[in-house]
mmCIF file of C-alpha atoms in Angstrom:
data_model
loop_
_atom_site.group_PDB
_atom_site.id
_atom_site.type_symbol
_atom_site.label_atom_id
_atom_site.label_comp_id
_atom_site.label_asym_id
_atom_site.label_seq_id
_atom_site.Cartn_x
_atom_site.Cartn_y
_atom_site.Cartn_z
ATOM 1 C CA UNK Z 1 188.706 127.039 67.707
ATOM 2 C CA UNK Z 2 190.992 128.731 70.252
ATOM 3 C CA UNK Z 3 193.219 126.497 72.382
ATOM 4 C CA UNK Z 4 191.497 127.703 75.562
ATOM 5 C CA UNK Z 5 188.140 126.457 74.253
ATOM 6 C CA UNK Z 6 189.615 123.139 73.181
ATOM 7 C CA UNK Z 7 191.287 122.721 76.556
ATOM 8 C CA UNK Z 8 188.015 123.466 78.329
ATOM 9 C CA UNK Z 9 186.119 120.910 76.262
ATOM 10 C CA UNK Z 10 188.821 118.279 76.796
ATOM 11 C CA UNK Z 11 188.784 118.925 80.539
ATOM 12 C CA UNK Z 12 184.983 118.756 80.705
ATOM 13 C CA UNK Z 13 185.055 115.439 78.851
ATOM 14 C CA UNK Z 14 187.716 114.041 81.202
ATOM 15 C CA UNK Z 15 185.557 114.919 84.193
ATOM 16 C CA UNK Z 16 182.507 113.265 82.612
ATOM 17 C CA UNK Z 17 184.531 110.157 81.797
ATOM 18 C CA UNK Z 18 185.864 110.085 85.361
ATOM 19 C CA UNK Z 19 182.298 110.084 86.716
ATOM 20 C CA UNK Z 20 181.472 107.083 84.530
ATOM 21 C CA UNK Z 21 184.617 105.229 85.542
ATOM 22 C CA UNK Z 22 183.976 105.725 89.253
ATOM 23 C CA UNK Z 23 180.294 104.853 88.929
ATOM 24 C CA UNK Z 24 180.980 101.530 87.187
ATOM 25 C CA UNK Z 25 183.980 100.470 89.266
ATOM 26 C CA UNK Z 26 183.264 101.797 92.762
ATOM 27 C CA UNK Z 27 179.587 102.744 92.777
ATOM 28 C CA UNK Z 28 177.673 105.967 93.228
ATOM 29 C CA UNK Z 29 178.729 106.414 96.866
ATOM 30 C CA UNK Z 30 182.285 107.096 95.641
ATOM 31 C CA UNK Z 31 181.273 110.054 93.459
ATOM 32 C CA UNK Z 32 182.993 112.809 95.407
ATOM 33 C CA UNK Z 33 184.699 115.956 94.147
ATOM 34 C CA UNK Z 34 188.189 114.846 95.153
ATOM 35 C CA UNK Z 35 187.797 111.360 93.723
ATOM 36 C CA UNK Z 36 186.488 112.648 90.392
ATOM 37 C CA UNK Z 37 189.304 115.169 90.098
ATOM 38 C CA UNK Z 38 191.888 112.509 90.926
ATOM 39 C CA UNK Z 39 190.596 110.070 88.294
ATOM 40 C CA UNK Z 40 190.378 112.870 85.732
ATOM 41 C CA UNK Z 41 193.897 114.015 86.626
ATOM 42 C CA UNK Z 42 192.746 117.611 86.935
ATOM 43 C CA UNK Z 43 192.393 120.270 89.627
ATOM 44 C CA UNK Z 44 189.065 119.961 91.428
ATOM 45 C CA UNK Z 45 188.609 123.741 91.119
ATOM 46 C CA UNK Z 46 187.923 123.172 87.423
ATOM 47 C CA UNK Z 47 184.754 121.271 88.323
ATOM 48 C CA UNK Z 48 183.363 124.471 89.838
ATOM 49 C CA UNK Z 49 184.711 126.580 86.975
ATOM 50 C CA UNK Z 50 183.354 124.446 84.136
ATOM 51 C CA UNK Z 51 180.206 122.964 85.689
ATOM 52 C CA UNK Z 52 179.352 125.048 88.745
ATOM 53 C CA UNK Z 53 179.743 122.194 91.228
ATOM 54 C CA UNK Z 54 179.305 118.479 91.778
ATOM 55 C CA UNK Z 55 175.537 118.415 91.272
ATOM 56 C CA UNK Z 56 175.797 120.227 87.951
ATOM 57 C CA UNK Z 57 178.565 117.875 86.805
ATOM 58 C CA UNK Z 58 176.421 114.883 87.707
ATOM 59 C CA UNK Z 59 173.407 116.469 85.975
ATOM 60 C CA UNK Z 60 175.356 116.780 82.749
ATOM 61 C CA UNK Z 61 176.782 113.282 83.025
ATOM 62 C CA UNK Z 62 173.310 111.820 83.550
ATOM 63 C CA UNK Z 63 171.929 113.732 80.560
ATOM 64 C CA UNK Z 64 174.654 112.321 78.306
ATOM 65 C CA UNK Z 65 173.897 108.739 79.317
ATOM 66 C CA UNK Z 66 170.127 108.634 79.731
ATOM 67 C CA UNK Z 67 168.198 107.343 76.709
ATOM 68 C CA UNK Z 68 164.998 109.322 77.152
ATOM 69 C CA UNK Z 69 166.873 112.582 77.750
ATOM 70 C CA UNK Z 70 168.291 112.222 74.226
ATOM 71 C CA UNK Z 71 164.818 112.098 72.637
ATOM 72 C CA UNK Z 72 164.205 115.674 71.555
ATOM 73 C CA UNK Z 73 161.115 117.296 70.071
ATOM 74 C CA UNK Z 74 162.768 117.631 66.672
ATOM 75 C CA UNK Z 75 163.098 113.826 66.494
ATOM 76 C CA UNK Z 76 159.327 113.375 66.604
ATOM 77 C CA UNK Z 77 157.934 112.879 63.077
ATOM 78 C CA UNK Z 78 156.062 115.914 61.811
ATOM 79 C CA UNK Z 79 153.461 113.700 60.138
ATOM 80 C CA UNK Z 80 152.119 110.714 62.061
ATOM 81 C CA UNK Z 81 149.609 108.452 60.334
ATOM 82 C CA UNK Z 82 149.574 105.490 62.720
ATOM 83 C CA UNK Z 83 149.023 107.265 66.036
ATOM 84 C CA UNK Z 84 152.678 106.888 66.919
ATOM 85 C CA UNK Z 85 152.737 103.077 66.817
ATOM 86 C CA UNK Z 86 155.936 102.748 64.759
ATOM 87 C CA UNK Z 87 157.749 105.557 66.570
ATOM 88 C CA UNK Z 88 156.883 104.317 70.061
ATOM 89 C CA UNK Z 89 157.926 100.774 69.140
ATOM 90 C CA UNK Z 90 161.244 102.035 67.770
ATOM 91 C CA UNK Z 91 161.874 104.083 70.920
ATOM 92 C CA UNK Z 92 161.138 101.132 73.214
ATOM 93 C CA UNK Z 93 163.425 98.826 71.250
ATOM 94 C CA UNK Z 94 166.186 101.433 71.235
ATOM 95 C CA UNK Z 95 165.815 101.841 74.982
ATOM 96 C CA UNK Z 96 166.144 98.075 75.424
ATOM 97 C CA UNK Z 97 169.304 97.939 73.321
ATOM 98 C CA UNK Z 98 170.919 100.922 75.009
ATOM 99 C CA UNK Z 99 170.193 99.553 78.474
ATOM 100 C CA UNK Z 100 171.589 96.169 77.452
ATOM 101 C CA UNK Z 101 174.832 97.569 76.046
ATOM 102 C CA UNK Z 102 175.549 100.380 78.513
ATOM 103 C CA UNK Z 103 176.796 99.374 81.984
ATOM 104 C CA UNK Z 104 176.952 103.044 83.021
ATOM 105 C CA UNK Z 105 173.245 103.484 82.301
ATOM 106 C CA UNK Z 106 172.478 100.340 84.310
ATOM 107 C CA UNK Z 107 174.378 101.808 87.261
ATOM 108 C CA UNK Z 108 172.471 105.078 86.908
ATOM 109 C CA UNK Z 109 169.129 103.276 87.164
ATOM 110 C CA UNK Z 110 170.305 101.373 90.241
ATOM 111 C CA UNK Z 111 171.542 104.635 91.713
ATOM 112 C CA UNK Z 112 168.173 106.273 91.128
ATOM 113 C CA UNK Z 113 166.420 103.404 92.884
ATOM 114 C CA UNK Z 114 168.813 103.500 95.833
ATOM 115 C CA UNK Z 115 169.248 107.151 96.697
ATOM 116 C CA UNK Z 116 167.365 110.421 96.675
ATOM 117 C CA UNK Z 117 169.562 113.074 95.128
ATOM 118 C CA UNK Z 118 168.902 116.342 93.312
ATOM 119 C CA UNK Z 119 170.701 115.186 90.152
ATOM 120 C CA UNK Z 120 168.616 112.017 90.012
ATOM 121 C CA UNK Z 121 165.387 113.923 90.606
ATOM 122 C CA UNK Z 122 166.338 116.250 87.755
ATOM 123 C CA UNK Z 123 166.935 113.227 85.518
ATOM 124 C CA UNK Z 124 163.531 111.771 86.364
ATOM 125 C CA UNK Z 125 161.842 115.125 85.749
ATOM 126 C CA UNK Z 126 163.525 115.358 82.326
ATOM 127 C CA UNK Z 127 162.384 111.844 81.467
ATOM 128 C CA UNK Z 128 158.824 112.655 82.447
ATOM 129 C CA UNK Z 129 158.864 115.815 80.322
ATOM 130 C CA UNK Z 130 160.059 113.805 77.343
ATOM 131 C CA UNK Z 131 157.389 111.182 77.911
ATOM 132 C CA UNK Z 132 154.693 113.814 78.247
ATOM 133 C CA UNK Z 133 155.838 115.388 74.990
ATOM 134 C CA UNK Z 134 155.543 112.057 73.162
ATOM 135 C CA UNK Z 135 152.199 111.142 74.716
ATOM 136 C CA UNK Z 136 150.617 114.555 74.235
ATOM 137 C CA UNK Z 137 151.752 115.046 70.627
ATOM 138 C CA UNK Z 138 151.423 111.501 69.318
ATOM 139 C CA UNK Z 139 149.538 108.826 71.217
ATOM 140 C CA UNK Z 140 147.007 110.841 73.254
ATOM 141 C CA UNK Z 141 145.275 112.258 70.143
ATOM 142 C CA UNK Z 142 145.149 108.744 68.666
ATOM 143 C CA UNK Z 143 143.646 107.043 71.731
ATOM 144 C CA UNK Z 144 141.467 109.930 72.857
ATOM 145 C CA UNK Z 145 139.568 109.092 76.042
ATOM 146 C CA UNK Z 146 141.515 105.807 76.293
ATOM 147 C CA UNK Z 147 144.902 107.547 76.247
ATOM 148 C CA UNK Z 148 145.476 106.691 79.890
ATOM 149 C CA UNK Z 149 145.231 102.990 79.093
ATOM 150 C CA UNK Z 150 148.047 103.220 76.569
ATOM 151 C CA UNK Z 151 150.148 105.266 78.981
ATOM 152 C CA UNK Z 152 149.756 102.431 81.514
ATOM 153 C CA UNK Z 153 150.916 99.869 78.943
ATOM 154 C CA UNK Z 154 153.900 102.065 78.082
ATOM 155 C CA UNK Z 155 154.757 102.362 81.783
ATOM 156 C CA UNK Z 156 154.801 98.564 82.147
ATOM 157 C CA UNK Z 157 156.962 98.185 79.029
ATOM 158 C CA UNK Z 158 159.487 100.816 80.090
ATOM 159 C CA UNK Z 159 159.696 99.410 83.619
ATOM 160 C CA UNK Z 160 160.085 95.880 82.259
ATOM 161 C CA UNK Z 161 162.913 96.978 79.993
ATOM 162 C CA UNK Z 162 164.709 98.528 82.939
ATOM 163 C CA UNK Z 163 164.233 95.519 85.193
ATOM 164 C CA UNK Z 164 165.174 92.807 82.691
ATOM 165 C CA UNK Z 165 168.437 94.528 81.869
ATOM 166 C CA UNK Z 166 169.268 95.129 85.525
ATOM 167 C CA UNK Z 167 168.398 91.522 86.361
ATOM 168 C CA UNK Z 168 170.794 90.290 83.679
ATOM 169 C CA UNK Z 169 173.563 92.653 84.738
ATOM 170 C CA UNK Z 170 173.321 92.042 88.489
ATOM 171 C CA UNK Z 171 172.163 88.438 88.850
ATOM 172 C CA UNK Z 172 171.709 85.861 86.118
ATOM 173 C CA UNK Z 173 170.658 86.038 82.500
ATOM 174 C CA UNK Z 174 167.739 83.631 82.963
ATOM 175 C CA UNK Z 175 164.257 85.050 83.535
ATOM 176 C CA UNK Z 176 161.061 83.025 83.038
ATOM 177 C CA UNK Z 177 163.245 80.318 81.536
ATOM 178 C CA UNK Z 178 164.636 82.667 78.873
ATOM 179 C CA UNK Z 179 168.366 83.333 78.751
ATOM 180 C CA UNK Z 180 168.089 87.063 78.131
ATOM 181 C CA UNK Z 181 171.862 87.423 78.141
ATOM 182 C CA UNK Z 182 171.977 85.426 74.890
ATOM 183 C CA UNK Z 183 171.326 86.754 71.407
ATOM 184 C CA UNK Z 184 168.296 84.475 71.020
ATOM 185 C CA UNK Z 185 166.898 85.535 74.374
ATOM 186 C CA UNK Z 186 167.294 89.215 73.555
ATOM 187 C CA UNK Z 187 165.561 88.629 70.227
ATOM 188 C CA UNK Z 188 162.613 87.045 72.039
ATOM 189 C CA UNK Z 189 162.346 90.013 74.394
ATOM 190 C CA UNK Z 190 162.499 92.431 71.472
ATOM 191 C CA UNK Z 191 159.715 90.538 69.730
ATOM 192 C CA UNK Z 192 157.643 90.650 72.917
ATOM 193 C CA UNK Z 193 158.118 94.425 73.214
ATOM 194 C CA UNK Z 194 156.977 94.893 69.629
ATOM 195 C CA UNK Z 195 154.041 92.506 70.076
ATOM 196 C CA UNK Z 196 152.760 94.172 73.250
ATOM 197 C CA UNK Z 197 153.046 97.667 71.798
ATOM 198 C CA UNK Z 198 151.231 96.638 68.614
ATOM 199 C CA UNK Z 199 148.528 94.855 70.582
ATOM 200 C CA UNK Z 200 147.953 98.000 72.613
ATOM 201 C CA UNK Z 201 147.352 99.970 69.447
ATOM 202 C CA UNK Z 202 145.017 97.297 68.078
ATOM 203 C CA UNK Z 203 143.063 96.525 71.253
ATOM 204 C CA UNK Z 204 142.729 99.828 73.106
ATOM 205 C CA UNK Z 205 139.688 101.794 71.979
#
């Protein structure tokens, strides 16, 4: 690989890391071109050269951190015999773990709830496309006319995963008397996610 390509990739990575550092330490309001360049230790002109501008840099950063944006079509099993029950459960549990262990992702969700911005709208659109792909190719055929009922259950589960992790990160670890910041509490939440998803597959007809 030529040095120029390596240098470009290193610079791009430094800019992406700078976005994460600013987001977690100073908040989304501090994500400005000059601040990002200063933290990265690079000329701000390189942001335009390598990404096209601030919005495009933020788009790429958000894609690298968002769980659902990483779920690609090729990851969906070619043969599904359970209507997607095992795969959807695995995805929900992975989302819970990633949200729990990734402060940057927690900040992104708070950012999305607090501000309307093109980059955040793009992220939400990408998430919806991923969700539609999973529903259309896996669970909708299984549930048929009741597919909307499962989608509603999935919406509650995904939203609950977001909120519980944000609650723990921003306030206290206790919710409904469960210390969800503890290993035992997290295990209980994981079991509840699995239980609710399985019940949906067993009860929705």
